[in-house]
JSON list of C-alpha atoms in Angstrom, two decimals:
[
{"chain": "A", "resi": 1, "resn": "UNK", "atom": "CA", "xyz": [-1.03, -3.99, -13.09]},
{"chain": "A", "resi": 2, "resn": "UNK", "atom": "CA", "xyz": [-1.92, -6.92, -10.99]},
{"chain": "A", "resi": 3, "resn": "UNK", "atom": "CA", "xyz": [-4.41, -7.11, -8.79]},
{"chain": "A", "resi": 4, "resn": "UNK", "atom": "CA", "xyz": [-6.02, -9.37, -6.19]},
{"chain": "A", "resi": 5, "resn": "UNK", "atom": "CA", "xyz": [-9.95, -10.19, -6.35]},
{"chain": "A", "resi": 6, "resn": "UNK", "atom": "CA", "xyz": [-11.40, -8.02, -3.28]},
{"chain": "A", "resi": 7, "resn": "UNK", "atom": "CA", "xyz": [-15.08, -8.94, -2.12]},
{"chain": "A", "resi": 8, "resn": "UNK", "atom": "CA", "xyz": [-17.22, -7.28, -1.45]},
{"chain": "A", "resi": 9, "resn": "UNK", "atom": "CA", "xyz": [-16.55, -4.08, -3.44]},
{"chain": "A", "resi": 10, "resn": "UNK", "atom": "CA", "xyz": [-18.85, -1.95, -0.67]},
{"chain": "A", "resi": 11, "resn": "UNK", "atom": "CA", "xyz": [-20.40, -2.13, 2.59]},
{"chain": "A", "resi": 12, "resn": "UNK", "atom": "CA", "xyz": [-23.70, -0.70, 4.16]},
{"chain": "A", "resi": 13, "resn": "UNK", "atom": "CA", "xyz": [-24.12, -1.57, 7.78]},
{"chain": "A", "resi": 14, "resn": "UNK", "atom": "CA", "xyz": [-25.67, -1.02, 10.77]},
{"chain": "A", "resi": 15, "resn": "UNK", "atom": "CA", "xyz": [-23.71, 0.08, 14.08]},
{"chain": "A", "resi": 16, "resn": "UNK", "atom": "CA", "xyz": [-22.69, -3.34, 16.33]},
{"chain": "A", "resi": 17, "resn": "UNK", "atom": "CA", "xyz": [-22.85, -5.94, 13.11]},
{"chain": "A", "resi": 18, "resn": "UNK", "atom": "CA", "xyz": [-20.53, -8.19, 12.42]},
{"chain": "A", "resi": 19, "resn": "UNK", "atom": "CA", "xyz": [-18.43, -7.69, 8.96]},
{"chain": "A", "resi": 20, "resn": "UNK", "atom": "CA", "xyz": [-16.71, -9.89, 6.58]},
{"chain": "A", "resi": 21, "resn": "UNK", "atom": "CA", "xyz": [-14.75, -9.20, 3.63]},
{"chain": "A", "resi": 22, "resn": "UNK", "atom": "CA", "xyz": [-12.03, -11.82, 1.49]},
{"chain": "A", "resi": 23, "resn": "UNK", "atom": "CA", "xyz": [-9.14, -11.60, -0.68]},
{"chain": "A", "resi": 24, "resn": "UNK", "atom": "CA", "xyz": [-8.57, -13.71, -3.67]},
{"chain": "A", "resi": 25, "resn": "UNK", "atom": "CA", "xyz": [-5.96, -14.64, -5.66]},
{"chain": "A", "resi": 26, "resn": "UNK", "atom": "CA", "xyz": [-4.26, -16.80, -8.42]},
{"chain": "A", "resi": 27, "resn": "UNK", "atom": "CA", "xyz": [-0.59, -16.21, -7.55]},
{"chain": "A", "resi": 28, "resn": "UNK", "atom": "CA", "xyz": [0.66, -17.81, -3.80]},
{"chain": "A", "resi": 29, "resn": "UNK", "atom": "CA", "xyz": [2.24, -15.50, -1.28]},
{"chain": "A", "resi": 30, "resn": "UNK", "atom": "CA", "xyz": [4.01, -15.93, 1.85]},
{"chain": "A", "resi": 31, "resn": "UNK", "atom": "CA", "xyz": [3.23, -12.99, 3.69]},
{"chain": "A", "resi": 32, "resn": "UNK", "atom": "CA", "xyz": [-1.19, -11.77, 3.88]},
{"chain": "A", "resi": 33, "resn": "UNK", "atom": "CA", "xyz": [-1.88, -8.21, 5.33]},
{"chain": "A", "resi": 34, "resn": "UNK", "atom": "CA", "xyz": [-4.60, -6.46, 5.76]},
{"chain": "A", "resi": 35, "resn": "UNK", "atom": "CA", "xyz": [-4.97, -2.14, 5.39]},
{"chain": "A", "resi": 36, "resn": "UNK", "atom": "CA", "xyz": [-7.17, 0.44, 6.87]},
{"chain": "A", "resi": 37, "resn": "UNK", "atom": "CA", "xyz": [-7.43, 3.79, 4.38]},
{"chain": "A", "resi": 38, "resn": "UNK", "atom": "CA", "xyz": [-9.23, 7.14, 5.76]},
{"chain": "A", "resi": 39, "resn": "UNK", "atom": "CA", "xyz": [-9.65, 9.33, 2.73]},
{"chain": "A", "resi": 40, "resn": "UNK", "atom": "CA", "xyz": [-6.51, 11.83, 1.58]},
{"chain": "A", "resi": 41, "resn": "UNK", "atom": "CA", "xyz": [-4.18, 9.23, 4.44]},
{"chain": "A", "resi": 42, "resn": "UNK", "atom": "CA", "xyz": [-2.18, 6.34, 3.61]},
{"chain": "A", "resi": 43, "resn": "UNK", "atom": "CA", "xyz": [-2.98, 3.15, 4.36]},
{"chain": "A", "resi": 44, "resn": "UNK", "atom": "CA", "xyz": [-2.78, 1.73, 8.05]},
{"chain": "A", "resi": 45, "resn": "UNK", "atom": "CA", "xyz": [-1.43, -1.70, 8.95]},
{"chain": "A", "resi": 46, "resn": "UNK", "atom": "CA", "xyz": [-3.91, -3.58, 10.78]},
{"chain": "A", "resi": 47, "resn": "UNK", "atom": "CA", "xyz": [-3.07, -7.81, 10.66]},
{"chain": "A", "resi": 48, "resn": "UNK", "atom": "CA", "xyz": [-0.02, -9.20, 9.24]},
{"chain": "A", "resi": 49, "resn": "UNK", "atom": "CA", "xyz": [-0.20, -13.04, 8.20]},
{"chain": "A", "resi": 50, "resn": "UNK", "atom": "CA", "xyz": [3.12, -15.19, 7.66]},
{"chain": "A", "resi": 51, "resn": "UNK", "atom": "CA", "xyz": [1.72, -18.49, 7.66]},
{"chain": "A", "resi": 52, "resn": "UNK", "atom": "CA", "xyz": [-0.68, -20.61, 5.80]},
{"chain": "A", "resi": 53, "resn": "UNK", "atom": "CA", "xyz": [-3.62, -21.31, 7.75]},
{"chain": "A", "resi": 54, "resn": "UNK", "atom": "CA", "xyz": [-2.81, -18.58, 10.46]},
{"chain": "A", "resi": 55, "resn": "UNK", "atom": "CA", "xyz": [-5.41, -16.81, 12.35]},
{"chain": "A", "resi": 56, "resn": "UNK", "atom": "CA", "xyz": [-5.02, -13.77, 14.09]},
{"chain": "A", "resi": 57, "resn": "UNK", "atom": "CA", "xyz": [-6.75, -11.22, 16.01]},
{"chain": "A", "resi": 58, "resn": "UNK", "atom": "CA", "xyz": [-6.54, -7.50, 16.64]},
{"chain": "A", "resi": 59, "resn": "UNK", "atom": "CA", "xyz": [-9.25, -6.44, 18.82]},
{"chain": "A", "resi": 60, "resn": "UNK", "atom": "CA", "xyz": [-12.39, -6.94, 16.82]},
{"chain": "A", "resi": 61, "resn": "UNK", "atom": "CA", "xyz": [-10.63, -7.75, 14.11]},
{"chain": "A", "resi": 62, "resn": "UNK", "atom": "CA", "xyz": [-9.80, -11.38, 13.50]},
{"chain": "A", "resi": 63, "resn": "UNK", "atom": "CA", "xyz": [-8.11, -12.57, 9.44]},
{"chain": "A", "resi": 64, "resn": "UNK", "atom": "CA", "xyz": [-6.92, -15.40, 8.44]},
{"chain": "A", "resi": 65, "resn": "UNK", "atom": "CA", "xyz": [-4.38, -16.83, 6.21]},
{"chain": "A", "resi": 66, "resn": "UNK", "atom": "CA", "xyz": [-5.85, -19.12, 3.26]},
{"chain": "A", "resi": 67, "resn": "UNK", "atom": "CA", "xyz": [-4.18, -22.91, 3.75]},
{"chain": "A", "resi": 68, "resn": "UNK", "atom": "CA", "xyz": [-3.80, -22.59, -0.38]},
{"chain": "A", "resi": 69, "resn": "UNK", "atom": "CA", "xyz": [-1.95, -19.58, 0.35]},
{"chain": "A", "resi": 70, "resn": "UNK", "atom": "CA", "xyz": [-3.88, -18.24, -2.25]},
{"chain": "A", "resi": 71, "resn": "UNK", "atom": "CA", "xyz": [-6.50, -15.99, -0.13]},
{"chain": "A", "resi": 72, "resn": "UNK", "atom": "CA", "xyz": [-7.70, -14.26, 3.37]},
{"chain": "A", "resi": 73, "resn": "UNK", "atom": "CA", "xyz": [-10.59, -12.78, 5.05]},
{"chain": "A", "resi": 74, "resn": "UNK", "atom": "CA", "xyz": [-10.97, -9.92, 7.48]},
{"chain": "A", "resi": 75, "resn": "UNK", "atom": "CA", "xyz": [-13.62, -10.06, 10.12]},
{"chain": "A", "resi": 76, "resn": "UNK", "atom": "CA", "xyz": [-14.89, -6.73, 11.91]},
{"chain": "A", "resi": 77, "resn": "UNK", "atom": "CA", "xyz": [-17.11, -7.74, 15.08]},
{"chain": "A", "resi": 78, "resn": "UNK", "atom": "CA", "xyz": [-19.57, -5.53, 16.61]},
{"chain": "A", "resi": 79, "resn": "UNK", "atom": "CA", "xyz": [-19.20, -2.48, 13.98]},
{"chain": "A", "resi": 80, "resn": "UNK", "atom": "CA", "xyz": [-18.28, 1.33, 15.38]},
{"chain": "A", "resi": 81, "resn": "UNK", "atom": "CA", "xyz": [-18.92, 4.69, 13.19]},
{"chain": "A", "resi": 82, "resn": "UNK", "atom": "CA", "xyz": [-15.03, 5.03, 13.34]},
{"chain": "A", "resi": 83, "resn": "UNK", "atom": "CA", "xyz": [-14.80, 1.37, 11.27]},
{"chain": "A", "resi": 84, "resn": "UNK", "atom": "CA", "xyz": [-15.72, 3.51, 8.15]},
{"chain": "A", "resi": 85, "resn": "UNK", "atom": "CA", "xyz": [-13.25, 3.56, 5.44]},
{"chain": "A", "resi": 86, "resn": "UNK", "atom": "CA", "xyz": [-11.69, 1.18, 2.71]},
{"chain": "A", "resi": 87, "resn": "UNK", "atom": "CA", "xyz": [-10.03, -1.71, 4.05]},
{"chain": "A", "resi": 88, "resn": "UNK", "atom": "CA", "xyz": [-7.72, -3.15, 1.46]},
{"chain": "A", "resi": 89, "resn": "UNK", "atom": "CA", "xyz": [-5.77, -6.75, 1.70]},
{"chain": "A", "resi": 90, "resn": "UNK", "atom": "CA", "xyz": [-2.68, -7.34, 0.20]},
{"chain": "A", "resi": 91, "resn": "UNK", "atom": "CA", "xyz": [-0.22, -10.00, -0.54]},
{"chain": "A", "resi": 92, "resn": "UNK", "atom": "CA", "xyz": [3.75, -9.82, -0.06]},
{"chain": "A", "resi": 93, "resn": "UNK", "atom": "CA", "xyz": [5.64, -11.31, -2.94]},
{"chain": "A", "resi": 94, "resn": "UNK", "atom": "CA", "xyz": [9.18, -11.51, -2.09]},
{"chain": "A", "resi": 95, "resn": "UNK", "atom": "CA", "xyz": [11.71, -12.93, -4.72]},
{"chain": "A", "resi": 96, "resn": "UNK", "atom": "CA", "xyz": [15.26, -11.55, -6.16]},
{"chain": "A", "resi": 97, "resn": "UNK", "atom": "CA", "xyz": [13.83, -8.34, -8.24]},
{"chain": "A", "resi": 98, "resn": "UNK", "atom": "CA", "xyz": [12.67, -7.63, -4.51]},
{"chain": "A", "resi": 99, "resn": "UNK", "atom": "CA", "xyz": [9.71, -7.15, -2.50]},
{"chain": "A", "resi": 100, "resn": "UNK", "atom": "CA", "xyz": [6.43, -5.88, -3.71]},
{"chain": "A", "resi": 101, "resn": "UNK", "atom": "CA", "xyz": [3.18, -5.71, -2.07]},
{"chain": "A", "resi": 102, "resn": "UNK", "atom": "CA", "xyz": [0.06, -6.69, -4.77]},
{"chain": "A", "resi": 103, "resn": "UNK", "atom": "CA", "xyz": [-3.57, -4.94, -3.67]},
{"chain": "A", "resi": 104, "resn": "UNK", "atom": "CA", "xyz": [-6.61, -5.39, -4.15]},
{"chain": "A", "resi": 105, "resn": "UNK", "atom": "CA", "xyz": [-9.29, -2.73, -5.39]},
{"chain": "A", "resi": 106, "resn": "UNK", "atom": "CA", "xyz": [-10.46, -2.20, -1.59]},
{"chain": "A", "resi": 107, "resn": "UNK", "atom": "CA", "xyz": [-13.70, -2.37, 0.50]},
{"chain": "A", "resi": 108, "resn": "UNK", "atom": "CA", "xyz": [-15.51, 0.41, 0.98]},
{"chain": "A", "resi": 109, "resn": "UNK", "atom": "CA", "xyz": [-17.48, 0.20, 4.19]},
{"chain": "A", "resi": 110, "resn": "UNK", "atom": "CA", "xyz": [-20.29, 2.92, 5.52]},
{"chain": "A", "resi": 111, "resn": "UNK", "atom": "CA", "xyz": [-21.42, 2.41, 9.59]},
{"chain": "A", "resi": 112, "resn": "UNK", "atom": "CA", "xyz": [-24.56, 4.06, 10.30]},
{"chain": "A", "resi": 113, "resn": "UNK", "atom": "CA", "xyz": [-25.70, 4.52, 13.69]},
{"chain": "B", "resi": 1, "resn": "UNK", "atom": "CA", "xyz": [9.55, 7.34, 17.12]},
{"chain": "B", "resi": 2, "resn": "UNK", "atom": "CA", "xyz": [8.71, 9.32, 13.64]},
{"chain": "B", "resi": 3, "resn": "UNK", "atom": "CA", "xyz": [6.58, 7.29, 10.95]},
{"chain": "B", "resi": 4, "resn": "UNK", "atom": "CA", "xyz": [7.08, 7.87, 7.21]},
{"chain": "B", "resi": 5, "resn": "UNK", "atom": "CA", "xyz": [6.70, 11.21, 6.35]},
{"chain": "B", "resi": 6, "resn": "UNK", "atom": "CA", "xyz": [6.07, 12.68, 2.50]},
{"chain": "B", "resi": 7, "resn": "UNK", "atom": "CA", "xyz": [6.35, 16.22, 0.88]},
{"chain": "B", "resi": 8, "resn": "UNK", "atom": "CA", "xyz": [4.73, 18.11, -0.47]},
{"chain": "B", "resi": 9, "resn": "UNK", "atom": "CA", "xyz": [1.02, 16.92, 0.42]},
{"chain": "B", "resi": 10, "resn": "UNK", "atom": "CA", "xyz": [-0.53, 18.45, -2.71]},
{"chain": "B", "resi": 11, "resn": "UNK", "atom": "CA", "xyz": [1.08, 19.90, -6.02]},
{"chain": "B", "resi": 12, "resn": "UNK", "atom": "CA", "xyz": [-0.31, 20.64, -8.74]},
{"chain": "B", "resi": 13, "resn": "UNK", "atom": "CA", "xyz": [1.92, 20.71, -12.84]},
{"chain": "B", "resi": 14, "resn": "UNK", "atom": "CA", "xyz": [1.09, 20.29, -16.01]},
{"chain": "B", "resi": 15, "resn": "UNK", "atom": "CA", "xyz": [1.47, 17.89, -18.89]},
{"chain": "B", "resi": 16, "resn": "UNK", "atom": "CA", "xyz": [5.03, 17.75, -19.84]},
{"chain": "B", "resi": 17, "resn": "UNK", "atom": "CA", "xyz": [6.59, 18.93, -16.45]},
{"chain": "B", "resi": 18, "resn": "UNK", "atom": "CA", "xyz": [8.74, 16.99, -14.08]},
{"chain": "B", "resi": 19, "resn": "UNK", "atom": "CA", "xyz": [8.30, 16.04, -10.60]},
{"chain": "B", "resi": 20, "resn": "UNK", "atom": "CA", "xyz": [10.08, 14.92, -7.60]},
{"chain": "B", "resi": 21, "resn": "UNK", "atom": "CA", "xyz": [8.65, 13.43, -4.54]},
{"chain": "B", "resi": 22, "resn": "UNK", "atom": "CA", "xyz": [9.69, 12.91, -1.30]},
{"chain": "B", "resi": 23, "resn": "UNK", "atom": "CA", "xyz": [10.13, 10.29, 1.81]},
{"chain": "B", "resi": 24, "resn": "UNK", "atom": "CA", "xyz": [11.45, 10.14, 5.09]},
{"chain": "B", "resi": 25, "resn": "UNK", "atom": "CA", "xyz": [11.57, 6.27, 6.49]},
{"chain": "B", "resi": 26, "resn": "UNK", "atom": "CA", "xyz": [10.88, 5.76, 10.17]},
{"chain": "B", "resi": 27, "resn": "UNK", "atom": "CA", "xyz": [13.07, 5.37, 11.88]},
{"chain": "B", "resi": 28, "resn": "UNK", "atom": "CA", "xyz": [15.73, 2.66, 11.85]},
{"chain": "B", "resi": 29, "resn": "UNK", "atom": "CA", "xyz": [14.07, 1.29, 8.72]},
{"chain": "B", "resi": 30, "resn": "UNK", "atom": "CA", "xyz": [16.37, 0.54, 5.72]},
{"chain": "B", "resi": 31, "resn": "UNK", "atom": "CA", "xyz": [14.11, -0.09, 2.49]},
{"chain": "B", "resi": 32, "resn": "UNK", "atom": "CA", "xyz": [11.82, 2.52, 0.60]},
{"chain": "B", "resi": 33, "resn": "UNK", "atom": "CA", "xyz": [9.16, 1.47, -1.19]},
{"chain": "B", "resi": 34, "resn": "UNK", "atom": "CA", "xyz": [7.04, 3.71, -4.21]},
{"chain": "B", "resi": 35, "resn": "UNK", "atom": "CA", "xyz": [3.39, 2.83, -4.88]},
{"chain": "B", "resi": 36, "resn": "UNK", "atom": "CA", "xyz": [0.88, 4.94, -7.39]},
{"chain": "B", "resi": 37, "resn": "UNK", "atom": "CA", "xyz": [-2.66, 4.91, -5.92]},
{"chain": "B", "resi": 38, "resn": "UNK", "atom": "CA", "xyz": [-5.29, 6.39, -8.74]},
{"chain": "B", "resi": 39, "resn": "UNK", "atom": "CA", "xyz": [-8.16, 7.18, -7.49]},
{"chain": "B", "resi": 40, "resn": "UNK", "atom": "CA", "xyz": [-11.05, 4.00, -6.58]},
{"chain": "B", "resi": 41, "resn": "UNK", "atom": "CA", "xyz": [-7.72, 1.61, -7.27]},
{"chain": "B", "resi": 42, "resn": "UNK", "atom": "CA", "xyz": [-5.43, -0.41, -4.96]},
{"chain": "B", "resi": 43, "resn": "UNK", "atom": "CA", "xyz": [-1.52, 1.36, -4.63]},
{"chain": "B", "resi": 44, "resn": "UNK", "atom": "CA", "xyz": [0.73, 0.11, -7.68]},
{"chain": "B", "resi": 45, "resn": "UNK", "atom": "CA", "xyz": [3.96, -1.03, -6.86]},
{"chain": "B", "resi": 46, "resn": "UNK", "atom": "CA", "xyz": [6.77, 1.13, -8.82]},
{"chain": "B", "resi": 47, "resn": "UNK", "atom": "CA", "xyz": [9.84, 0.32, -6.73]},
{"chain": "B", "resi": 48, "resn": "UNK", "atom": "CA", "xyz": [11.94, -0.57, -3.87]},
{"chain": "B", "resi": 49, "resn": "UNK", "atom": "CA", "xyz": [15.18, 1.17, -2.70]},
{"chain": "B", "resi": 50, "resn": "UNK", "atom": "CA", "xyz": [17.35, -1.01, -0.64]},
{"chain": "B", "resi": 51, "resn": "UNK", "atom": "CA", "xyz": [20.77, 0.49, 1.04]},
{"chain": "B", "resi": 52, "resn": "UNK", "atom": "CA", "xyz": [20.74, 3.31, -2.23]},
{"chain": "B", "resi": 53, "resn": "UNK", "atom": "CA", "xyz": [20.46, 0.45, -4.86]},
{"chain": "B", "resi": 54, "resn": "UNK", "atom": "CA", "xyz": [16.94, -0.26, -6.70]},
{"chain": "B", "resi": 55, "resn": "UNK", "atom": "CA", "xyz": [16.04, -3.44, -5.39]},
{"chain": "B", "resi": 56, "resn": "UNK", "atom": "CA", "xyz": [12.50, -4.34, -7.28]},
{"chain": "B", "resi": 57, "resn": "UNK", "atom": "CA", "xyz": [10.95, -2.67, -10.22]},
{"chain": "B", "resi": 58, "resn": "UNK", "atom": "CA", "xyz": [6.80, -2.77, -10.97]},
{"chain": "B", "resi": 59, "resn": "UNK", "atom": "CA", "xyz": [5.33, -2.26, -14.70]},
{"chain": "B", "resi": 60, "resn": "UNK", "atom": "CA", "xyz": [6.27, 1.53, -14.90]},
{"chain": "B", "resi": 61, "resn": "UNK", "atom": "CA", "xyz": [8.04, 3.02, -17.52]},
{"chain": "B", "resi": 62, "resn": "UNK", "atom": "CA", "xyz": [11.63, 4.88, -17.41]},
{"chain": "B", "resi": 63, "resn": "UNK", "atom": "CA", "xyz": [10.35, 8.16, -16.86]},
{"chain": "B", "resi": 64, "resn": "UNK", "atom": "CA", "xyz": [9.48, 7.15, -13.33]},
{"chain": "B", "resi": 65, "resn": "UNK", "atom": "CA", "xyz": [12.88, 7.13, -11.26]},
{"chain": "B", "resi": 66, "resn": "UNK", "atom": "CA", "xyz": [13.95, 7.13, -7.85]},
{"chain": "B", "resi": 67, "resn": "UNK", "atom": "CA", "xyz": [16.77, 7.59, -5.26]},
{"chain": "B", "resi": 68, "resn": "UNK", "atom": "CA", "xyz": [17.46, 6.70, -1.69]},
{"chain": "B", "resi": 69, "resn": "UNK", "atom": "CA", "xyz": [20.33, 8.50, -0.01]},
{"chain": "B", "resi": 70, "resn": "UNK", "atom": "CA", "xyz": [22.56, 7.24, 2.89]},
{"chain": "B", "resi": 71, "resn": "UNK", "atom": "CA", "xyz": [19.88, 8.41, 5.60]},
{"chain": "B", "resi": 72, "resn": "UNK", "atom": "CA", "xyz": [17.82, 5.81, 4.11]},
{"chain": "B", "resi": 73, "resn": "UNK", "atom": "CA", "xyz": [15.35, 9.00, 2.66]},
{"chain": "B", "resi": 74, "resn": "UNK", "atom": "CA", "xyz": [14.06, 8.75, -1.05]},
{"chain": "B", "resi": 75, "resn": "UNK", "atom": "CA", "xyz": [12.72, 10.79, -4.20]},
{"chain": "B", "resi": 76, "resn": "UNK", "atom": "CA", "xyz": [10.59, 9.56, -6.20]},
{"chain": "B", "resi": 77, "resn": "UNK", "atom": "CA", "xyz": [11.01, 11.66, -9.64]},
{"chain": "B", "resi": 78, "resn": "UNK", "atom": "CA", "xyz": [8.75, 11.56, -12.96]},
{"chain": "B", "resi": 79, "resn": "UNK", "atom": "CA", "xyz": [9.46, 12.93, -15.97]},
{"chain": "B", "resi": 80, "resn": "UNK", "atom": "CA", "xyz": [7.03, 14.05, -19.17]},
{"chain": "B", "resi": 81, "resn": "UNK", "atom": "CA", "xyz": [4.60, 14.10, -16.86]},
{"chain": "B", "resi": 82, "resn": "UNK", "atom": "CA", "xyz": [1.18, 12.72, -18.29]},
{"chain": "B", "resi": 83, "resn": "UNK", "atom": "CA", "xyz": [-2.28, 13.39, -17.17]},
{"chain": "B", "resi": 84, "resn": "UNK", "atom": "CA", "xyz": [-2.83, 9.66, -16.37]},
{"chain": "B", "resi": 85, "resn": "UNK", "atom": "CA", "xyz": [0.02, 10.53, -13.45]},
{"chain": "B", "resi": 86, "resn": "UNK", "atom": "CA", "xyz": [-2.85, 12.35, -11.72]},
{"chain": "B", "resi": 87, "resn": "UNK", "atom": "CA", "xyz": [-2.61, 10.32, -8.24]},
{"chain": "B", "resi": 88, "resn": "UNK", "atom": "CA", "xyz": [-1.52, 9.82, -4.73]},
{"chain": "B", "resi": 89, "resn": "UNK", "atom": "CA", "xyz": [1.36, 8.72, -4.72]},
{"chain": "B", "resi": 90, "resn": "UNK", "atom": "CA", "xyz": [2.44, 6.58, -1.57]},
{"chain": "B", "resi": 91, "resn": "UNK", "atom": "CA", "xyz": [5.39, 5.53, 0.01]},
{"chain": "B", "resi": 92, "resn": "UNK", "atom": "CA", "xyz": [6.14, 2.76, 2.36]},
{"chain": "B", "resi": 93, "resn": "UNK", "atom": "CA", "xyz": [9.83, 2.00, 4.69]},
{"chain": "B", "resi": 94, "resn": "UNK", "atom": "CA", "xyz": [10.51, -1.45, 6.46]},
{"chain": "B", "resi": 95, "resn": "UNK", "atom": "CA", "xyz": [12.99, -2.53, 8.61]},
{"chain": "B", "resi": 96, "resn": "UNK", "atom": "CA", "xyz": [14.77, -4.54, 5.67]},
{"chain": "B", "resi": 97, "resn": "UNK", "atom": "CA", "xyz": [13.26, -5.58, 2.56]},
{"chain": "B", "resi": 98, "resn": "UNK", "atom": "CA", "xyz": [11.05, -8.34, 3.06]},
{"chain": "B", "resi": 99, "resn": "UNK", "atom": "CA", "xyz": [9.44, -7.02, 6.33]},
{"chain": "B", "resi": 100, "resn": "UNK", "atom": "CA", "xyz": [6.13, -5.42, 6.48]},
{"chain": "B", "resi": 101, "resn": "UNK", "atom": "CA", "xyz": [6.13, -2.24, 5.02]},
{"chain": "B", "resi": 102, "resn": "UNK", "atom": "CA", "xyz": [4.30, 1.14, 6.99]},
{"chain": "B", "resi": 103, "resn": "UNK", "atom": "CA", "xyz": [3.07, 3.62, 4.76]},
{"chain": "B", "resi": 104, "resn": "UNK", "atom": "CA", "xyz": [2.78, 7.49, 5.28]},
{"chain": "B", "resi": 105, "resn": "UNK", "atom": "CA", "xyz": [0.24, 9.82, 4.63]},
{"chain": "B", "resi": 106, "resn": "UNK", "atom": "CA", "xyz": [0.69, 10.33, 0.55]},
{"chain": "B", "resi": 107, "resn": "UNK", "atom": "CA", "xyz": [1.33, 13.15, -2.09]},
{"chain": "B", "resi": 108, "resn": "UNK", "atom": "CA", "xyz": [-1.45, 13.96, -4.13]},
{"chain": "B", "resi": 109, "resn": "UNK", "atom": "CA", "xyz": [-0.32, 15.05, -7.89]},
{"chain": "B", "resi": 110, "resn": "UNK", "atom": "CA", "xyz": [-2.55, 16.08, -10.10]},
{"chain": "B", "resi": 111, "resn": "UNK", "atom": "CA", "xyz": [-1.42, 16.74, -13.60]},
{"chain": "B", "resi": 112, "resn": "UNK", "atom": "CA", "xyz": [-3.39, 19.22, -15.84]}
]
């Protein structure tokens, strides 16, 4: 199935660093969001995007919405043990068959304090 | 106000077997949406439900089929189960269709 590109694949960092992670793709969507996971949960809404070029901020965490419409980032600022888990972004493609969200693979970050 | 809830949280069948899944949307929320998560993947879209009527279909065969019912709850059902069904499977409600879905917690299948 398809897939966006999701960099990077893992994380290692230390406790209060900063944290950056980006979403790919070649298809153009209207609607960016970005996903928390804890293992055996579903994933949690953290940012919704609905326009190009868009940047918004939840607490630490700031993404923004490509201008190409074609990508996004996630930025995590000053790191906490409970940031661990697999962040995944995903794009909104809305037409008649429906809507569907497209992810990508995931994130996989590890905190250590 | 009650998020998306899913039973069972774990089962367990074998190759051949059926299955049926289920969702409650939170509340006031109108669509149902299906994903299959495998494990170290992204969720797989397999379908929207949209006021009882499929509204949106991903690249899963026929043996995957769903419901929604008037209280805007789903099924997800699978038939000739395979052991490449081994998942979570996920399911997401919105408000309509093309607002941001909320997901809940998952059932884990695994098919032996």
């Amino acid at each position: 199935g398809q897939q966006l590109n999701q960099s990077p694949q893992s994380m290692f960092i230390q406790e209060g660093e900063d944290v950056s992670m980006n979403c790919t793709s070649s298809s153009i969507f209207n609607t960016w969001l970005w996903y928390k996971q804890d293992p055996g949960e579903g994933p949690v809404l953290l940012i919704a995007l609905y326009k190009a070029g868009e940047l918004t901020s939840n607490g630490r965490l700031t993404a923004q919405f490509g201008i190409t419409r074609k990508d996004s980032f996630l930025n995590i600022s000053a790191s906490i043990p409970s940031d661990v888990g697999i962040y995944f972004c995903a794009g909104q493609l809305s037409n008649q068959a429906g809507t569907a969200l497209i992810f990508g693979k995931g994130t996989t970050l590890s905190v250590s304090s | 106000e009650t998020g998306v809830t899913q039973s069972p949280t774990h089962l367990i069948k074998t190759r051949g077997q059926q299955v049926t899944l289920r969702c409650s949307s939170q509340s006031g929320h109108n669509t149902v949406s299906w994903y299959q998560q495998a494990l170290g993947q992204g969720p797989q879209f397999i379908f929207q439900y949209y006021r009882e009527e499929e509204n949106g279909r991903g690249n899963f065969p026929p043996r995957f089929s769903g419901l929604q019912f008037p209280n805007y709850s789903s099924e997800l059902n699978v038939n000739a189960l395979e052991l490449d069904d081994s998942a979570l499977y996920l399911c997401a409600s919105s408000l309509i269709a093309v607002e941001t879905q909320y997901f809940g917690p998952g059932t884990r299948l695994l098919v032996l």
